[in-house]
Amino acid sequence: MTPPIEGFSKLSKEEKIDWIAARFTDNSEETKKTLKRYWNQDKQLQQLHDEFIENTISNYYLPLGIAPNFLINGKVYAIPMAIEESSVVAAASKAAKFWLERGGFKAEVLGTEKIGQVHFTYAGEADQLEAFAGRVIPIMKKDVADLTAKMEKRGGGVRSIELRDKRMELEDYFQLHCTFETADAMGANFINSCLEQFAQTLEREAKNDPQIEEDKLEVIMSILSNYVPNCRVRAEVSCKIEELDEHDNISPEQFAEKMVQAVAIAKAEPYRAVTHNKGIMNGIDSVVLATGNDFRAVEAGIHAYASKDGSYTSLTHASIENGIFRFWIEIPLALGTVGGLTGLHPMVRLSLDILQKPSAKELMQIAAVAGLAQNFAALRSLVTTGIQQGHMKMHLLNILNQLKASTPEKTAIVQLFRDRQVTHRAVAEALEKLRSAS
Ligand code: MEV
């Protein structure tokens, strides 16, 4: 067994690599070579990446793709997407083109409220605590004035602080449930700094207040919530049913009905809903990643929202009314276009430039549209040809790379499989044939 190491973070980058390569890999020289191949030649840029996290030994690449022709609220966007899954950008581009010719996407931000909480226990009388909260909340607001001054100039700040009695859930448990507006920032640091100050004020004032039993109050923790049901965005597409006319073997009416049924199944059946929503997250996560936002926060919040009525369900909706097919999504999304990585990571800055420097609200709309487009593309394939046809076509290059095909071999095989079904075996056989022929 490899013994644990003391002080790993204090080793130099080279020493860390040597240790990892020697202890955990079969070919230490090959490991070092692989790690270093991914270092950036630009030393300053590499240092920037090294300093994003602790114990950096190399970079981990994801492709950055572009899905063009997204018409959103009358403006055309080319959407940058960071993702490894081969068919996602192609699917988004196809859906974008389809809706470009049918009026495009409409998107609307329904709210931008963020939430944070100070969790604490109080083992005394609840009405004493309530009266104390009435006295202390205005002091809390004053105590964060320095922290909020800049945010207030940008239209944000602390919106409310409310004492909540949670003793039905947990013994002696209370919280300060706080709401914030954070303008174009995602706002995590701002919110957490305010909350920690609220907690300090709560403890300090409890000591000074003769009406409160100070030793019965204990702050447990202060942290923002990634569940933001009032920071929500809606995106929609619609068209006359007869405009859903892109398929040879299915009528527009049948197509519309199957799409509605596919959504109904995802609403009724959690096993399907998870996969359905995973497809939506293919679109959302890749925009969130490309723009330097926190995809784990977004994922956690969106999936909580998908279960808000007690069982996990579809994030998208579809209807047919008066000859109109309508398809829409409503999701919570806390995104930022300033702060965090946005000013630091050159690719993030570039992605935001490609999106024409959106506000946080605009980025919420773009990400929601990417999710809706992805779901439309997935369902469209699922209810017509199945997904494997398109998916395997996009996966063809991965298979060829696995088989170490040369560039001319790739060109020949891609040409060959234009109208053939792609399977790993069929591609391997075709490549072997090609090689033995030459
Ligand atoms: C694959 O990444 C996503 C899909 O499975 C989504 C879906 O089934 O709706 C195709």
Tab-separated table of C-alpha atoms and ligand atoms in Angstrom:
chain	number	residue	atom	x	y	z
A	1	MET	CA	0.000	0.000	0.000
A	2	THR	CA	1.267	3.511	-0.852
A	3	PRO	CA	1.826	5.441	2.388
A	4	PRO	CA	-0.006	8.789	2.789
A	5	ILE	CA	2.046	11.915	2.137
A	6	GLU	CA	2.566	14.878	4.485
A	7	GLY	CA	2.756	18.398	3.076
A	8	PHE	CA	1.919	17.552	-0.564
A	9	SER	CA	0.731	21.114	-1.196
A	10	LYS	CA	4.180	22.448	-0.196
A	11	LEU	CA	6.000	20.464	-2.898
A	12	SER	CA	6.869	22.231	-6.159
A	13	LYS	CA	4.819	21.366	-9.239
A	14	GLU	CA	7.656	19.174	-10.577
A	15	GLU	CA	7.947	17.365	-7.237
A	16	LYS	CA	4.203	16.741	-7.140
A	17	ILE	CA	4.335	15.262	-10.626
A	18	ASP	CA	7.344	13.101	-9.763
A	19	TRP	CA	5.569	11.773	-6.687
A	20	ILE	CA	2.299	11.024	-8.499
A	21	ALA	CA	4.064	9.479	-11.493
A	22	ALA	CA	6.320	7.264	-9.385
A	23	ARG	CA	3.678	6.139	-6.906
A	24	PHE	CA	0.539	5.704	-8.953
A	25	THR	CA	1.327	5.036	-12.594
A	26	ASP	CA	2.978	2.120	-14.387
A	27	ASN	CA	5.076	4.228	-16.708
A	28	SER	CA	6.377	7.177	-14.789
A	29	GLU	CA	8.178	8.807	-17.762
A	30	GLU	CA	5.105	8.511	-19.977
A	31	THR	CA	2.914	10.036	-17.221
A	32	LYS	CA	5.235	13.026	-16.874
A	33	LYS	CA	5.290	13.488	-20.641
A	34	THR	CA	1.475	13.409	-20.859
A	35	LEU	CA	1.041	15.901	-18.031
A	36	LYS	CA	3.587	18.285	-19.528
A	37	ARG	CA	2.182	18.069	-23.055
A	38	TYR	CA	-0.896	19.784	-21.675
A	39	TRP	CA	1.033	22.652	-20.107
A	40	ASN	CA	0.623	25.917	-21.939
A	41	GLN	CA	3.781	27.262	-23.585
A	42	ASP	CA	2.784	30.746	-22.476
A	43	LYS	CA	4.199	30.724	-18.941
A	44	GLN	CA	2.007	33.526	-17.688
A	45	LEU	CA	-1.138	31.823	-18.924
A	46	GLN	CA	-0.046	28.559	-17.361
A	47	GLN	CA	0.605	30.271	-14.053
A	48	LEU	CA	-2.884	31.783	-14.158
A	49	HIS	CA	-4.357	28.295	-14.519
A	50	ASP	CA	-2.027	26.840	-11.892
A	51	GLU	CA	-3.324	29.404	-9.436
A	52	PHE	CA	-7.035	28.745	-9.978
A	53	ILE	CA	-6.826	25.770	-7.619
A	54	GLU	CA	-4.383	24.078	-5.266
A	55	ASN	CA	-1.967	21.291	-6.304
A	56	THR	CA	-2.320	21.904	-10.063
A	57	ILE	CA	-0.206	19.505	-12.091
A	58	SER	CA	-1.545	20.128	-15.579
A	59	ASN	CA	-4.590	21.335	-17.542
A	60	TYR	CA	-7.633	19.318	-18.449
A	61	TYR	CA	-8.990	20.248	-21.872
A	62	LEU	CA	-12.582	20.189	-23.056
A	63	PRO	CA	-13.478	21.170	-26.613
A	64	LEU	CA	-15.074	24.572	-27.046
A	65	GLY	CA	-17.619	24.402	-29.885
A	66	ILE	CA	-19.951	26.941	-31.430
A	67	ALA	CA	-23.645	26.446	-32.136
A	68	PRO	CA	-24.541	29.270	-34.537
A	69	ASN	CA	-27.843	30.787	-35.671
A	70	PHE	CA	-29.710	30.999	-32.385
A	71	LEU	CA	-32.402	33.637	-32.821
A	72	ILE	CA	-33.373	34.725	-29.301
A	73	ASN	CA	-35.784	37.626	-28.762
A	74	GLY	CA	-34.971	38.885	-32.254
A	75	LYS	CA	-31.155	38.809	-31.832
A	76	VAL	CA	-28.885	36.220	-33.458
A	77	TYR	CA	-26.308	34.509	-31.245
A	78	ALA	CA	-23.503	32.043	-31.863
A	79	ILE	CA	-23.411	30.074	-28.630
A	80	PRO	CA	-20.072	28.810	-27.267
A	81	MET	CA	-20.375	25.384	-25.657
A	82	ALA	CA	-17.696	23.556	-23.658
A	83	ILE	CA	-18.495	19.842	-23.706
A	84	GLU	CA	-16.961	16.466	-24.510
A	85	GLU	CA	-20.085	14.658	-25.795
A	86	SER	CA	-19.810	14.375	-29.573
A	87	SER	CA	-23.404	15.043	-30.645
A	88	VAL	CA	-24.332	17.982	-28.391
A	89	VAL	CA	-23.112	20.951	-30.449
A	90	ALA	CA	-24.403	19.387	-33.678
A	91	ALA	CA	-27.830	18.834	-32.080
A	92	ALA	CA	-27.965	22.400	-30.740
A	93	SER	CA	-26.996	23.811	-34.147
A	94	LYS	CA	-29.663	21.747	-35.876
A	95	ALA	CA	-32.367	22.869	-33.440
A	96	ALA	CA	-31.209	26.491	-33.762
A	97	LYS	CA	-31.518	26.331	-37.554
A	98	PHE	CA	-34.927	24.664	-37.353
A	99	TRP	CA	-36.325	27.427	-35.103
A	100	LEU	CA	-34.505	30.208	-36.954
A	101	GLU	CA	-36.856	29.487	-39.824
A	102	ARG	CA	-39.891	29.446	-37.510
A	103	GLY	CA	-39.636	32.684	-35.537
A	104	GLY	CA	-36.814	31.779	-33.170
A	105	PHE	CA	-36.798	31.501	-29.378
A	106	LYS	CA	-38.566	33.848	-26.971
A	107	ALA	CA	-37.029	34.093	-23.522
A	108	GLU	CA	-37.972	36.005	-20.404
A	109	VAL	CA	-36.386	36.387	-16.963
A	110	LEU	CA	-39.069	35.873	-14.298
A	111	GLY	CA	-36.996	36.954	-11.307
A	112	THR	CA	-33.399	37.409	-10.116
A	113	GLU	CA	-33.684	36.951	-6.349
A	114	LYS	CA	-30.849	35.041	-4.668
A	115	ILE	CA	-31.065	33.413	-1.258
A	116	GLY	CA	-28.759	32.868	1.714
A	117	GLN	CA	-29.325	31.661	5.254
A	118	VAL	CA	-27.821	31.927	8.718
A	119	HIS	CA	-28.632	28.637	10.455
A	120	PHE	CA	-28.689	28.779	14.255
A	121	THR	CA	-30.242	27.206	17.312
A	122	TYR	CA	-32.016	28.971	20.139
A	123	ALA	CA	-33.066	26.992	23.181
A	124	GLY	CA	-35.042	29.834	24.780
A	125	GLU	CA	-38.497	31.347	24.238
A	126	ALA	CA	-39.413	31.853	20.559
A	127	ASP	CA	-41.255	35.155	21.177
A	128	GLN	CA	-38.174	36.589	22.939
A	129	LEU	CA	-36.178	35.644	19.855
A	130	GLU	CA	-38.740	37.185	17.538
A	131	ALA	CA	-38.652	40.498	19.431
A	132	PHE	CA	-34.843	40.365	19.423
A	133	ALA	CA	-34.830	39.760	15.637
A	134	GLY	CA	-36.948	42.878	15.206
A	135	ARG	CA	-34.253	44.883	17.043
A	136	VAL	CA	-31.219	43.233	15.486
A	137	ILE	CA	-32.159	43.038	11.780
A	138	PRO	CA	-31.799	46.825	11.200
A	139	ILE	CA	-28.380	46.648	12.914
A	140	MET	CA	-27.370	43.777	10.612
A	141	LYS	CA	-28.255	45.858	7.582
A	142	LYS	CA	-26.122	48.740	8.907
A	143	ASP	CA	-23.205	46.415	9.669
A	144	VAL	CA	-22.982	45.273	6.040
A	145	ALA	CA	-23.130	48.810	4.612
A	146	ASP	CA	-19.455	48.700	3.572
A	147	LEU	CA	-19.902	45.343	1.888
A	148	THR	CA	-23.052	46.374	0.035
A	149	ALA	CA	-22.110	49.908	-1.079
A	150	LYS	CA	-20.624	48.830	-4.430
A	151	MET	CA	-23.364	46.297	-5.110
A	152	GLU	CA	-26.055	48.903	-4.369
A	153	LYS	CA	-24.510	51.209	-6.979
A	154	ARG	CA	-25.033	48.399	-9.509
A	155	GLY	CA	-28.678	48.014	-8.461
A	156	GLY	CA	-28.196	45.075	-6.093
A	157	GLY	CA	-27.930	44.579	-2.349
A	158	VAL	CA	-29.681	42.932	0.571
A	159	ARG	CA	-33.426	42.781	-0.030
A	160	SER	CA	-34.802	41.105	3.085
A	161	ILE	CA	-33.820	39.345	6.307
A	162	GLU	CA	-36.498	37.225	7.906
A	163	LEU	CA	-36.444	35.090	11.052
A	164	ARG	CA	-37.869	31.616	10.357
A	165	ASP	CA	-38.898	29.167	13.046
A	166	LYS	CA	-37.807	25.709	11.848
A	167	ARG	CA	-38.420	23.813	15.100
A	168	MET	CA	-40.952	21.561	13.355
A	169	GLU	CA	-38.040	20.186	11.307
A	170	LEU	CA	-35.281	20.155	13.953
A	171	GLU	CA	-35.052	20.855	17.682
A	172	ASP	CA	-34.279	24.530	18.521
A	173	TYR	CA	-33.569	25.243	14.858
A	174	PHE	CA	-34.127	28.785	13.561
A	175	GLN	CA	-32.765	30.592	10.574
A	176	LEU	CA	-32.356	34.022	9.108
A	177	HIS	CA	-33.663	33.587	5.592
A	178	CYS	CA	-32.153	36.415	3.530
A	179	THR	CA	-32.754	37.525	-0.033
A	180	PHE	CA	-30.353	39.430	-2.275
A	181	GLU	CA	-30.064	41.009	-5.692
A	182	THR	CA	-26.607	40.681	-7.195
A	183	ALA	CA	-26.929	42.513	-10.567
A	184	ASP	CA	-24.589	40.938	-13.157
A	185	ALA	CA	-22.628	38.897	-10.614
A	186	MET	CA	-23.531	35.352	-9.612
A	187	GLY	CA	-22.973	36.821	-6.184
A	188	ALA	CA	-21.750	33.865	-4.110
A	189	ASN	CA	-18.900	35.793	-2.444
A	190	PHE	CA	-21.059	38.856	-1.863
A	191	ILE	CA	-23.861	36.801	-0.304
A	192	ASN	CA	-21.564	34.689	1.862
A	193	SER	CA	-19.698	37.759	3.133
A	194	CYS	CA	-22.994	39.439	4.075
A	195	LEU	CA	-24.259	36.282	5.780
A	196	GLU	CA	-21.101	35.876	7.842
A	197	GLN	CA	-21.433	39.474	8.964
A	198	PHE	CA	-25.124	38.890	9.855
A	199	ALA	CA	-24.075	35.916	11.976
A	200	GLN	CA	-21.434	37.964	13.812
A	201	THR	CA	-23.933	40.740	14.456
A	202	LEU	CA	-26.475	38.207	15.726
A	203	GLU	CA	-23.999	36.766	18.231
A	204	ARG	CA	-22.622	40.152	19.304
A	205	GLU	CA	-26.051	41.694	19.830
A	206	ALA	CA	-27.298	38.598	21.688
A	207	LYS	CA	-24.491	39.191	24.211
A	208	ASN	CA	-25.580	42.801	24.729
A	209	ASP	CA	-29.333	42.272	24.787
A	210	PRO	CA	-30.805	41.733	28.283
A	211	GLN	CA	-33.984	40.207	26.793
A	212	ILE	CA	-32.160	37.331	25.126
A	213	GLU	CA	-30.534	34.328	26.758
A	214	GLU	CA	-27.215	34.601	25.001
A	215	ASP	CA	-25.904	31.199	26.078
A	216	LYS	CA	-28.973	29.602	24.471
A	217	LEU	CA	-28.191	30.966	21.022
A	218	GLU	CA	-25.639	29.239	18.823
A	219	VAL	CA	-24.840	30.029	15.202
A	220	ILE	CA	-24.230	26.796	13.275
A	221	MET	CA	-23.361	28.143	9.824
A	222	SER	CA	-23.978	30.841	7.248
A	223	ILE	CA	-24.125	30.075	3.534
A	224	LEU	CA	-25.921	30.965	0.329
A	225	SER	CA	-28.475	28.546	-1.100
A	226	ASN	CA	-27.997	27.167	-4.594
A	227	TYR	CA	-31.754	26.628	-4.724
A	228	VAL	CA	-33.038	29.833	-6.304
A	229	PRO	CA	-36.665	29.285	-7.367
A	230	ASN	CA	-37.186	33.044	-7.656
A	231	CYS	CA	-34.174	33.537	-9.910
A	232	ARG	CA	-35.953	31.966	-12.819
A	233	VAL	CA	-36.022	32.091	-16.599
A	234	ARG	CA	-38.490	30.860	-19.184
A	235	ALA	CA	-37.724	30.110	-22.852
A	236	GLU	CA	-40.184	29.090	-25.495
A	237	VAL	CA	-40.639	28.163	-29.145
A	238	SER	CA	-43.901	27.787	-31.022
A	239	CYS	CA	-45.159	27.367	-34.563
A	240	LYS	CA	-48.144	26.214	-36.554
A	241	ILE	CA	-48.316	22.438	-36.615
A	242	GLU	CA	-48.006	22.335	-40.405
A	243	GLU	CA	-44.584	23.987	-40.064
A	244	LEU	CA	-43.263	20.860	-38.317
A	245	ASP	CA	-42.714	19.399	-41.742
A	246	GLU	CA	-39.117	18.229	-41.786
A	247	HIS	CA	-39.635	14.489	-41.723
A	248	ASP	CA	-40.497	12.143	-44.597
A	249	ASN	CA	-41.965	9.299	-42.643
A	250	ILE	CA	-44.091	11.163	-40.100
A	251	SER	CA	-46.741	13.836	-40.628
A	252	PRO	CA	-46.459	17.211	-38.802
A	253	GLU	CA	-49.558	16.279	-36.725
A	254	GLN	CA	-48.112	12.921	-35.713
A	255	PHE	CA	-44.769	14.546	-34.933
A	256	ALA	CA	-46.368	17.233	-32.719
A	257	GLU	CA	-48.435	14.654	-30.865
A	258	LYS	CA	-45.455	12.377	-30.301
A	259	MET	CA	-43.424	15.320	-28.963
A	260	VAL	CA	-46.215	16.168	-26.507
A	261	GLN	CA	-46.431	12.495	-25.500
A	262	ALA	CA	-42.665	12.325	-25.008
A	263	VAL	CA	-42.828	15.286	-22.617
A	264	ALA	CA	-45.877	13.788	-20.863
A	265	ILE	CA	-43.912	10.574	-20.268
A	266	ALA	CA	-41.014	12.561	-18.753
A	267	LYS	CA	-43.541	14.346	-16.527
A	268	ALA	CA	-45.099	11.102	-15.338
A	269	GLU	CA	-42.060	8.872	-15.042
A	270	PRO	CA	-38.964	9.821	-12.998
A	271	TYR	CA	-36.719	7.228	-14.711
A	272	ARG	CA	-37.414	8.950	-18.025
A	273	ALA	CA	-37.417	12.451	-16.485
A	274	VAL	CA	-33.813	12.055	-15.300
A	275	THR	CA	-32.573	11.220	-18.812
A	276	HIS	CA	-34.828	13.830	-20.396
A	277	ASN	CA	-33.421	16.483	-18.041
A	278	LYS	CA	-29.876	15.179	-18.526
A	279	GLY	CA	-30.267	16.013	-22.205
A	280	ILE	CA	-31.409	19.525	-21.241
A	281	MET	CA	-28.351	19.878	-19.004
A	282	ASN	CA	-26.111	18.934	-21.978
A	283	GLY	CA	-27.066	22.325	-23.392
A	284	ILE	CA	-27.157	24.328	-20.170
A	285	ASP	CA	-23.950	22.972	-18.609
A	286	SER	CA	-21.924	23.534	-21.748
A	287	VAL	CA	-22.905	27.226	-21.843
A	288	VAL	CA	-22.425	27.538	-18.090
A	289	LEU	CA	-18.936	26.026	-18.377
A	290	ALA	CA	-17.936	28.083	-21.411
A	291	THR	CA	-18.926	31.256	-19.582
A	292	GLY	CA	-17.029	30.358	-16.403
A	293	ASN	CA	-20.071	29.814	-14.234
A	294	ASP	CA	-20.532	27.178	-11.553
A	295	PHE	CA	-22.198	24.185	-13.211
A	296	ARG	CA	-22.474	22.236	-9.941
A	297	ALA	CA	-24.531	25.040	-8.401
A	298	VAL	CA	-26.702	25.218	-11.501
A	299	GLU	CA	-27.182	21.425	-11.598
A	300	ALA	CA	-28.085	21.184	-7.892
A	301	GLY	CA	-30.579	24.050	-8.120
A	302	ILE	CA	-32.230	22.851	-11.305
A	303	HIS	CA	-32.683	19.270	-10.127
A	304	ALA	CA	-34.149	20.496	-6.818
A	305	TYR	CA	-36.583	22.577	-8.876
A	306	ALA	CA	-37.475	19.521	-10.960
A	307	SER	CA	-38.609	17.807	-7.735
A	308	LYS	CA	-40.319	20.778	-6.116
A	309	ASP	CA	-43.798	19.194	-6.281
A	310	GLY	CA	-42.738	16.007	-4.555
A	311	SER	CA	-41.576	13.838	-7.435
A	312	TYR	CA	-38.827	14.342	-10.006
A	313	THR	CA	-40.293	15.538	-13.290
A	314	SER	CA	-39.623	17.126	-16.686
A	315	LEU	CA	-38.191	20.642	-16.861
A	316	THR	CA	-39.793	21.186	-20.264
A	317	HIS	CA	-43.435	21.374	-21.274
A	318	ALA	CA	-45.265	20.965	-24.575
A	319	SER	CA	-48.780	21.643	-25.781
A	320	ILE	CA	-50.921	21.692	-28.901
A	321	GLU	CA	-53.664	24.297	-28.879
A	322	ASN	CA	-55.625	25.753	-31.782
A	323	GLY	CA	-53.218	24.282	-34.286
A	324	ILE	CA	-50.132	25.706	-32.533
A	325	PHE	CA	-47.310	23.559	-31.179
A	326	ARG	CA	-45.680	25.147	-28.136
A	327	PHE	CA	-42.558	23.901	-26.346
A	328	TRP	CA	-41.059	25.621	-23.326
A	329	ILE	CA	-38.779	25.412	-20.304
A	330	GLU	CA	-38.827	27.154	-16.948
A	331	ILE	CA	-35.789	26.801	-14.695
A	332	PRO	CA	-33.936	28.546	-11.877
A	333	LEU	CA	-30.501	29.778	-12.966
A	334	ALA	CA	-28.061	31.896	-10.970
A	335	LEU	CA	-25.432	33.074	-13.452
A	336	GLY	CA	-22.917	35.880	-13.573
A	337	THR	CA	-21.202	37.807	-16.336
A	338	VAL	CA	-18.918	39.761	-13.989
A	339	GLY	CA	-16.776	38.555	-11.089
A	340	GLY	CA	-15.490	35.022	-10.474
A	341	LEU	CA	-13.650	33.522	-13.449
A	342	THR	CA	-15.300	35.902	-15.926
A	343	GLY	CA	-12.554	38.522	-15.791
A	344	LEU	CA	-9.710	36.038	-15.354
A	345	HIS	CA	-10.015	33.105	-17.712
A	346	PRO	CA	-9.214	34.198	-21.288
A	347	MET	CA	-11.542	31.584	-22.841
A	348	VAL	CA	-14.381	32.675	-20.572
A	349	ARG	CA	-13.837	36.293	-21.570
A	350	LEU	CA	-13.808	35.258	-25.200
A	351	SER	CA	-17.015	33.220	-24.824
A	352	LEU	CA	-18.729	36.244	-23.270
A	353	ASP	CA	-17.428	38.404	-26.143
A	354	ILE	CA	-18.829	35.917	-28.681
A	355	LEU	CA	-22.168	36.241	-26.872
A	356	GLN	CA	-21.886	40.028	-27.354
A	357	LYS	CA	-21.119	40.760	-23.680
A	358	PRO	CA	-24.463	39.713	-22.223
A	359	SER	CA	-25.875	40.880	-18.905
A	360	ALA	CA	-26.528	38.122	-16.350
A	361	LYS	CA	-30.204	38.206	-17.345
A	362	GLU	CA	-29.360	37.785	-21.013
A	363	LEU	CA	-27.028	34.899	-20.192
A	364	MET	CA	-29.843	33.222	-18.208
A	365	GLN	CA	-31.986	33.439	-21.343
A	366	ILE	CA	-29.234	32.067	-23.595
A	367	ALA	CA	-28.517	29.116	-21.284
A	368	ALA	CA	-32.226	28.280	-20.965
A	369	VAL	CA	-32.575	28.398	-24.752
A	370	ALA	CA	-29.566	26.072	-25.130
A	371	GLY	CA	-31.284	23.625	-22.759
A	372	LEU	CA	-34.593	23.853	-24.596
A	373	ALA	CA	-32.922	23.438	-28.002
A	374	GLN	CA	-31.048	20.382	-26.771
A	375	ASN	CA	-34.241	18.817	-25.470
A	376	PHE	CA	-36.059	19.579	-28.716
A	377	ALA	CA	-33.253	17.954	-30.721
A	378	ALA	CA	-33.141	14.883	-28.467
A	379	LEU	CA	-36.917	14.361	-28.507
A	380	ARG	CA	-37.079	14.982	-32.223
A	381	SER	CA	-34.601	12.164	-32.811
A	382	LEU	CA	-36.138	9.907	-30.180
A	383	VAL	CA	-39.663	10.077	-31.632
A	384	THR	CA	-38.488	9.680	-35.235
A	385	THR	CA	-35.213	7.902	-36.092
A	386	GLY	CA	-33.938	7.119	-32.576
A	387	ILE	CA	-30.817	8.842	-31.270
A	388	GLN	CA	-28.182	6.307	-32.242
A	389	GLN	CA	-28.144	7.230	-35.927
A	390	GLY	CA	-27.113	10.846	-35.322
A	391	HIS	CA	-25.132	10.067	-32.214
A	392	MET	CA	-22.994	7.384	-33.850
A	393	LYS	CA	-22.390	9.604	-36.897
A	394	MET	CA	-20.936	12.213	-34.568
A	395	HIS	CA	-19.068	9.505	-32.659
A	396	LEU	CA	-17.460	8.223	-35.870
A	397	LEU	CA	-14.349	10.376	-35.467
A	398	ASN	CA	-13.903	9.167	-31.893
A	399	ILE	CA	-14.015	5.573	-33.144
A	400	LEU	CA	-11.519	6.388	-35.896
A	401	ASN	CA	-9.217	8.060	-33.395
A	402	GLN	CA	-9.438	5.020	-31.130
A	403	LEU	CA	-8.439	2.893	-34.134
A	404	LYS	CA	-5.547	5.304	-34.838
A	405	ALA	CA	-6.770	6.153	-38.339
A	406	SER	CA	-4.664	8.576	-40.360
A	407	THR	CA	-6.182	11.771	-41.819
A	408	PRO	CA	-6.676	10.300	-45.337
A	409	GLU	CA	-8.188	7.159	-43.769
A	410	LYS	CA	-10.601	9.326	-41.748
A	411	THR	CA	-11.678	11.223	-44.853
A	412	ALA	CA	-12.326	7.994	-46.757
A	413	ILE	CA	-14.264	6.328	-43.928
A	414	VAL	CA	-16.401	9.403	-43.147
A	415	GLN	CA	-17.311	9.499	-46.838
A	416	LEU	CA	-18.094	5.777	-46.818
A	417	PHE	CA	-20.381	6.046	-43.780
A	418	ARG	CA	-22.403	8.987	-45.090
A	419	ASP	CA	-25.365	6.705	-45.716
A	420	ARG	CA	-24.379	3.651	-43.696
A	421	GLN	CA	-25.118	2.772	-40.117
A	422	VAL	CA	-22.152	3.528	-37.856
A	423	THR	CA	-21.177	0.799	-35.404
A	424	HIS	CA	-17.764	0.223	-33.877
A	425	ARG	CA	-17.503	-3.126	-35.644
A	426	ALA	CA	-18.579	-1.820	-39.058
A	427	VAL	CA	-16.029	1.020	-38.842
A	428	ALA	CA	-13.225	-1.315	-37.729
A	429	GLU	CA	-13.980	-3.686	-40.603
A	430	ALA	CA	-14.126	-0.886	-43.159
A	431	LEU	CA	-10.800	0.494	-41.926
A	432	GLU	CA	-9.167	-2.918	-42.094
A	433	LYS	CA	-10.416	-3.387	-45.642
A	434	LEU	CA	-9.116	0.032	-46.619
A	435	ARG	CA	-5.723	-0.704	-45.098
A	436	SER	CA	-5.365	-4.093	-46.744
A	437	ALA	CA	-6.404	-2.611	-50.115
A	438	SER	CA	-3.628	-0.040	-50.006
B	1	MEV	C1	-27.755	12.034	-24.214
B	1	MEV	O1	-26.643	12.741	-23.718
B	1	MEV	C2	-29.024	12.769	-23.912
B	1	MEV	C3	-30.316	12.043	-24.283
B	1	MEV	O2	-30.338	10.751	-23.680
B	1	MEV	C4	-31.442	12.899	-23.786
B	1	MEV	C5	-32.806	12.267	-23.877
B	1	MEV	O3	-32.920	11.027	-23.852
B	1	MEV	O4	-33.782	13.043	-23.952
B	1	MEV	C6	-30.405	11.828	-25.776
